[in-house]
């Protein structure tokens, strides 16, 4: 319960997560039918990058700060358009002070029929998230351990949806919880699109994590990873990954265009790398 995302808002990991989340939302909007985004670890929803906490780490400068100043080739600009348009709408005077968390970003991309369910356990953060969406009939904000939402809140009544699971990874065993949480959720809602975030850092059990996911025998699982620097002599976050279950059929090709561009823009040393591959399913 100590984790506060304000220190990390808009960093390179947020860029990858939010760029992909925006692609998923846009894809589901190819059909008129409504869908729901379920955000299990929602945070406060909107972050002030001029705050003391964000300024203390300055992580956003090497994330969204770089992205907004980069020259984008047309294909990459198109793929990032929903995400970057939302960010710019929050900062009409230019530059960047306000940055949307996942629930705010999804909500900004919605059509009238789309809905949000956001969970946050931290009491103070829940209050801020609740205030942000007060009076918004498209959003349901719940003070709840997000892991419980994977049982209690699935399937959504719309029968279509994106489930974003983005835990803080401040306790041991979070990779295992992610596997167990997906297994439970998928049994209840096998047709949903799931987006699971995880950190890349020195000695992280990524191989065992991927093998445990493969053992679930969920038919389609796509993995995207972006590393911005070497973990040699560094114990903090060096990259992040996403597991996308039931991904749009277009997403693999989009990642092959997007990830190399993000690597070039966000690299912090010559060891930056990226990859997108099937954990299970199409190859």
Coordinates of C-alpha atoms in Angstrom, one line a residue:
X1 CA 0.0 0.0 0.0
X2 CA 3.0 2.3 -0.1
X3 CA 3.2 2.5 -3.9
X4 CA 2.3 5.9 -5.4
X5 CA 2.3 6.2 -9.1
X6 CA 2.8 10.0 -9.2
X7 CA 6.6 9.4 -8.9
X8 CA 6.5 7.4 -12.1
X9 CA 3.7 8.9 -14.1
X10 CA 4.5 9.4 -17.7
X11 CA 7.7 7.4 -17.6
X12 CA 8.8 5.0 -20.4
X13 CA 6.8 2.1 -18.9
X14 CA 3.6 4.3 -19.0
X15 CA 4.3 5.2 -22.6
X16 CA 4.3 1.6 -23.7
X17 CA 1.3 0.6 -21.6
X18 CA -0.8 3.6 -22.6
X19 CA 0.1 3.5 -26.3
X20 CA -1.0 -0.2 -26.4
X21 CA -4.1 0.5 -24.3
X22 CA -5.2 3.2 -26.7
X23 CA -4.7 0.8 -29.7
X24 CA -6.9 -1.8 -27.9
X25 CA -9.7 0.7 -27.2
X26 CA -9.6 1.9 -30.8
X27 CA -9.8 -1.7 -32.1
X28 CA -12.8 -2.6 -30.0
X29 CA -14.5 0.6 -31.4
X30 CA -14.5 -0.9 -34.9
X31 CA -17.8 -2.5 -33.9
X32 CA -20.7 -0.3 -32.7
X33 CA -21.5 -2.6 -29.8
X34 CA -20.5 -1.2 -26.3
X35 CA -17.6 -2.5 -24.3
X36 CA -16.2 -2.0 -20.8
X37 CA -12.7 -1.3 -19.6
X38 CA -11.9 -2.8 -16.3
X39 CA -8.9 -1.2 -14.6
X40 CA -7.9 -3.2 -11.6
X41 CA -5.1 -1.0 -10.1
X42 CA -6.3 2.4 -11.3
X43 CA -4.4 5.0 -9.2
X44 CA -5.6 8.5 -9.1
X45 CA -6.4 8.8 -12.8
X46 CA -4.8 12.2 -13.5
X47 CA -1.2 13.3 -12.6
X48 CA 0.3 16.7 -12.2
X49 CA 3.8 16.5 -13.5
X50 CA 4.7 19.8 -12.0
X51 CA 4.0 18.4 -8.5
X52 CA 6.9 17.9 -6.0
X53 CA 6.7 14.1 -6.3
X54 CA 6.9 14.0 -10.1
X55 CA 9.6 16.6 -10.1
X56 CA 11.6 14.7 -7.5
X57 CA 12.1 11.7 -9.9
X58 CA 11.7 13.5 -13.3
X59 CA 11.0 10.1 -14.8
X60 CA 8.4 11.6 -17.2
X61 CA 11.2 13.6 -18.9
X62 CA 12.6 10.4 -20.4
X63 CA 9.1 9.1 -21.2
X64 CA 6.2 11.2 -22.5
X65 CA 8.5 14.3 -22.4
X66 CA 10.7 12.8 -25.1
X67 CA 7.8 11.4 -27.1
X68 CA 6.0 14.8 -27.4
X69 CA 9.2 16.4 -28.8
X70 CA 10.1 13.5 -31.2
X71 CA 9.7 13.7 -35.0
X72 CA 7.5 10.7 -35.8
X73 CA 7.3 8.9 -39.2
X74 CA 3.7 8.8 -40.5
X75 CA 3.0 5.2 -39.6
X76 CA 4.2 5.6 -36.0
X77 CA 2.4 9.0 -35.7
X78 CA -0.9 7.2 -36.8
X79 CA -0.4 4.4 -34.2
X80 CA 0.3 6.9 -31.4
X81 CA -2.4 9.4 -32.4
X82 CA -5.2 8.4 -30.0
X83 CA -2.8 8.4 -27.0
X84 CA -0.9 11.6 -27.9
X85 CA -4.1 13.4 -28.8
X86 CA -5.5 12.7 -25.3
X87 CA -2.3 13.9 -23.7
X88 CA -2.4 17.2 -25.7
X89 CA -6.1 17.7 -25.0
X90 CA -5.2 17.9 -21.3
X91 CA -2.5 20.5 -22.0
X92 CA -4.1 22.9 -24.4
X93 CA -1.5 25.6 -23.8
X94 CA 1.3 23.3 -25.0
X95 CA 4.0 21.5 -23.1
X96 CA 2.9 18.9 -20.6
X97 CA 1.8 19.4 -17.0
X98 CA -1.2 17.0 -16.7
X99 CA -0.8 13.3 -17.6
X100 CA -3.7 10.8 -17.8
X101 CA -3.5 7.5 -16.0
X102 CA -5.0 4.5 -17.6
X103 CA -8.6 5.1 -16.5
X104 CA -8.6 8.7 -17.6
X105 CA -7.0 7.9 -20.9
X106 CA -9.6 5.1 -21.7
X107 CA -12.4 7.4 -20.7
X108 CA -11.1 10.2 -23.0
X109 CA -11.2 7.7 -25.9
X110 CA -14.7 6.4 -25.2
X111 CA -17.8 6.7 -27.4
X112 CA -21.1 7.4 -25.6
X113 CA -21.9 3.7 -25.3
X114 CA -18.5 2.6 -23.7
X115 CA -18.0 2.2 -20.0
X116 CA -15.3 2.2 -17.3
X117 CA -15.0 0.2 -14.1
X118 CA -11.9 1.3 -12.1
X119 CA -10.7 -0.2 -8.8
X120 CA -8.3 1.4 -6.3
X121 CA -7.5 0.1 -2.8
X122 CA -5.4 3.0 -1.4
X123 CA -7.9 5.1 0.5
X124 CA -6.5 8.5 -0.4
X125 CA -6.0 7.6 -4.0
X126 CA -9.5 6.1 -4.2
X127 CA -10.9 9.4 -3.0
X128 CA -9.0 11.4 -5.6
X129 CA -10.1 8.9 -8.4
X130 CA -13.7 9.1 -7.2
X131 CA -13.6 12.9 -7.3
X132 CA -12.1 12.9 -10.8
X133 CA -15.1 10.9 -12.1
X134 CA -17.8 12.3 -9.9
X135 CA -21.0 12.6 -11.8
X136 CA -19.7 10.7 -14.8
X137 CA -22.3 8.0 -15.7
X138 CA -19.8 6.2 -17.9
X139 CA -17.5 5.4 -15.0
X140 CA -18.0 3.2 -11.9
X141 CA -15.2 3.8 -9.3
X142 CA -14.8 1.1 -6.5
X143 CA -12.6 1.0 -3.4
X144 CA -11.4 -2.6 -3.8
X145 CA -8.4 -4.8 -4.0
X146 CA -8.0 -5.1 -7.8
X147 CA -7.2 -8.8 -7.6
X148 CA -10.7 -9.4 -6.3
X149 CA -12.2 -7.6 -9.3
X150 CA -10.9 -10.4 -11.5
X151 CA -13.5 -12.6 -10.0
X152 CA -16.3 -10.4 -8.8
X153 CA -16.6 -8.0 -11.8
X154 CA -16.3 -10.4 -14.7
X155 CA -17.8 -11.0 -17.1
X156 CA -19.0 -7.4 -17.7
X157 CA -22.7 -7.1 -18.7
X158 CA -21.6 -5.7 -22.1
X159 CA -19.9 -9.1 -22.8
X160 CA -17.1 -7.2 -24.5
X161 CA -14.1 -5.6 -22.8
X162 CA -10.5 -4.9 -22.0
X163 CA -9.2 -5.9 -18.6
X164 CA -6.1 -3.9 -17.6
X165 CA -4.1 -5.5 -14.7
X166 CA -1.2 -3.2 -13.7
X167 CA -0.2 -4.1 -10.1
X168 CA 2.5 -2.1 -8.3
X169 CA 4.9 -5.0 -7.8
X170 CA 5.8 -3.9 -4.3
X171 CA 5.3 -7.3 -2.8
X172 CA 7.0 -10.7 -3.5
X173 CA 5.0 -13.1 -5.6
X174 CA 3.4 -10.5 -7.9
X175 CA 4.4 -12.4 -11.0
X176 CA 2.7 -15.5 -9.6
X177 CA -0.4 -13.5 -8.6
X178 CA -0.6 -12.2 -12.2
X179 CA -0.6 -15.7 -13.6
X180 CA -3.2 -16.9 -11.0
X181 CA -5.3 -13.8 -11.5
X182 CA -5.4 -14.2 -15.3
X183 CA -6.3 -17.9 -14.9
X184 CA -9.3 -17.0 -12.7
X185 CA -10.4 -14.1 -14.9
X186 CA -10.1 -16.0 -18.2
X187 CA -12.3 -18.8 -16.8
X188 CA -15.1 -16.3 -16.1
X189 CA -14.5 -14.2 -19.3
X190 CA -12.6 -16.1 -22.0
X191 CA -13.6 -13.7 -24.7
X192 CA -12.2 -10.6 -23.1
X193 CA -9.0 -8.8 -24.1
X194 CA -6.5 -8.8 -21.2
X195 CA -3.5 -6.5 -20.9
X196 CA -1.1 -7.4 -18.1
X197 CA 1.8 -5.1 -17.2
X198 CA 5.0 -6.4 -15.6
X199 CA 8.4 -4.8 -14.7
X200 CA 11.8 -5.8 -16.2
X201 CA 14.6 -5.5 -13.8
X202 CA 17.8 -7.3 -12.7
X203 CA 17.0 -10.9 -11.7
X204 CA 13.3 -10.7 -12.4
X205 CA 11.9 -14.2 -13.0
X206 CA 10.7 -13.5 -16.5
X207 CA 11.4 -16.9 -18.0
X208 CA 9.5 -18.7 -15.3
X209 CA 6.7 -16.1 -15.5
X210 CA 6.3 -16.7 -19.3
X211 CA 6.4 -20.5 -18.8
X212 CA 3.7 -20.3 -16.2
X213 CA 1.5 -18.2 -18.6
X214 CA 2.1 -20.7 -21.4
X215 CA 1.0 -23.5 -19.1
X216 CA -2.4 -21.9 -18.7
X217 CA -3.0 -23.0 -22.3
X218 CA -4.9 -19.9 -23.2
X219 CA -5.0 -20.0 -27.0
X220 CA -3.8 -16.5 -27.9
X221 CA -1.2 -14.6 -25.9
X222 CA 1.0 -11.9 -27.3
X223 CA 4.0 -10.4 -25.5
X224 CA 5.6 -6.9 -25.9
X225 CA 8.7 -5.8 -24.1
X226 CA 10.7 -2.6 -24.1
X227 CA 14.0 -2.2 -22.2
X228 CA 15.6 1.3 -22.2
X229 CA 18.9 0.5 -20.5
X230 CA 21.2 -2.2 -19.1
X231 CA 20.5 -3.7 -15.8
X232 CA 24.3 -4.1 -15.1
X233 CA 24.9 -2.5 -11.7
X234 CA 21.4 -1.2 -11.6
X235 CA 18.6 -2.7 -9.5
X236 CA 15.7 -0.5 -10.5
X237 CA 13.3 -0.6 -13.4
X238 CA 15.1 -1.0 -16.8
X239 CA 12.1 -2.0 -18.9
X240 CA 8.6 -3.3 -18.9
X241 CA 6.4 -5.8 -20.6
X242 CA 2.8 -6.4 -21.5
X243 CA 1.0 -9.7 -22.0
X244 CA -2.0 -9.2 -24.3
X245 CA -4.5 -12.0 -24.3
X246 CA -7.0 -12.2 -27.2
X247 CA -5.1 -9.4 -29.0
X248 CA -6.6 -7.7 -32.0
X249 CA -5.3 -9.4 -35.2
X250 CA -3.7 -6.1 -36.2
X251 CA -1.7 -5.7 -33.0
X252 CA 1.4 -7.8 -33.7
X253 CA 2.2 -5.8 -36.9
X254 CA 1.5 -2.6 -35.1
X255 CA 4.0 -3.5 -32.4
X256 CA 6.6 -4.4 -35.0
X257 CA 6.3 -0.8 -36.2
X258 CA 5.9 0.9 -32.8
X259 CA 8.4 -0.9 -30.6
X260 CA 11.5 -0.1 -32.6
X261 CA 10.5 3.6 -32.8
X262 CA 9.8 3.7 -29.0
X263 CA 13.2 2.0 -28.4
X264 CA 15.0 4.7 -30.4
X265 CA 13.1 7.5 -28.8
X266 CA 13.3 6.3 -25.2
X267 CA 16.7 4.6 -25.1
X268 CA 18.9 5.6 -22.1
X269 CA 21.9 3.7 -23.2
X270 CA 23.1 1.5 -26.1
X271 CA 21.6 -1.6 -24.5
X272 CA 18.0 -0.6 -25.1
X273 CA 16.0 -3.4 -26.8
X274 CA 12.5 -4.4 -27.8
X275 CA 10.6 -7.5 -28.8
X276 CA 7.1 -8.7 -29.7
X277 CA 6.3 -12.3 -30.0
X278 CA 3.6 -14.9 -29.4
X279 CA 3.7 -16.7 -26.1
X280 CA 0.9 -18.9 -27.3
X281 CA -1.0 -19.0 -30.6
X282 CA -0.2 -17.5 -34.0
X283 CA 3.5 -17.5 -35.0

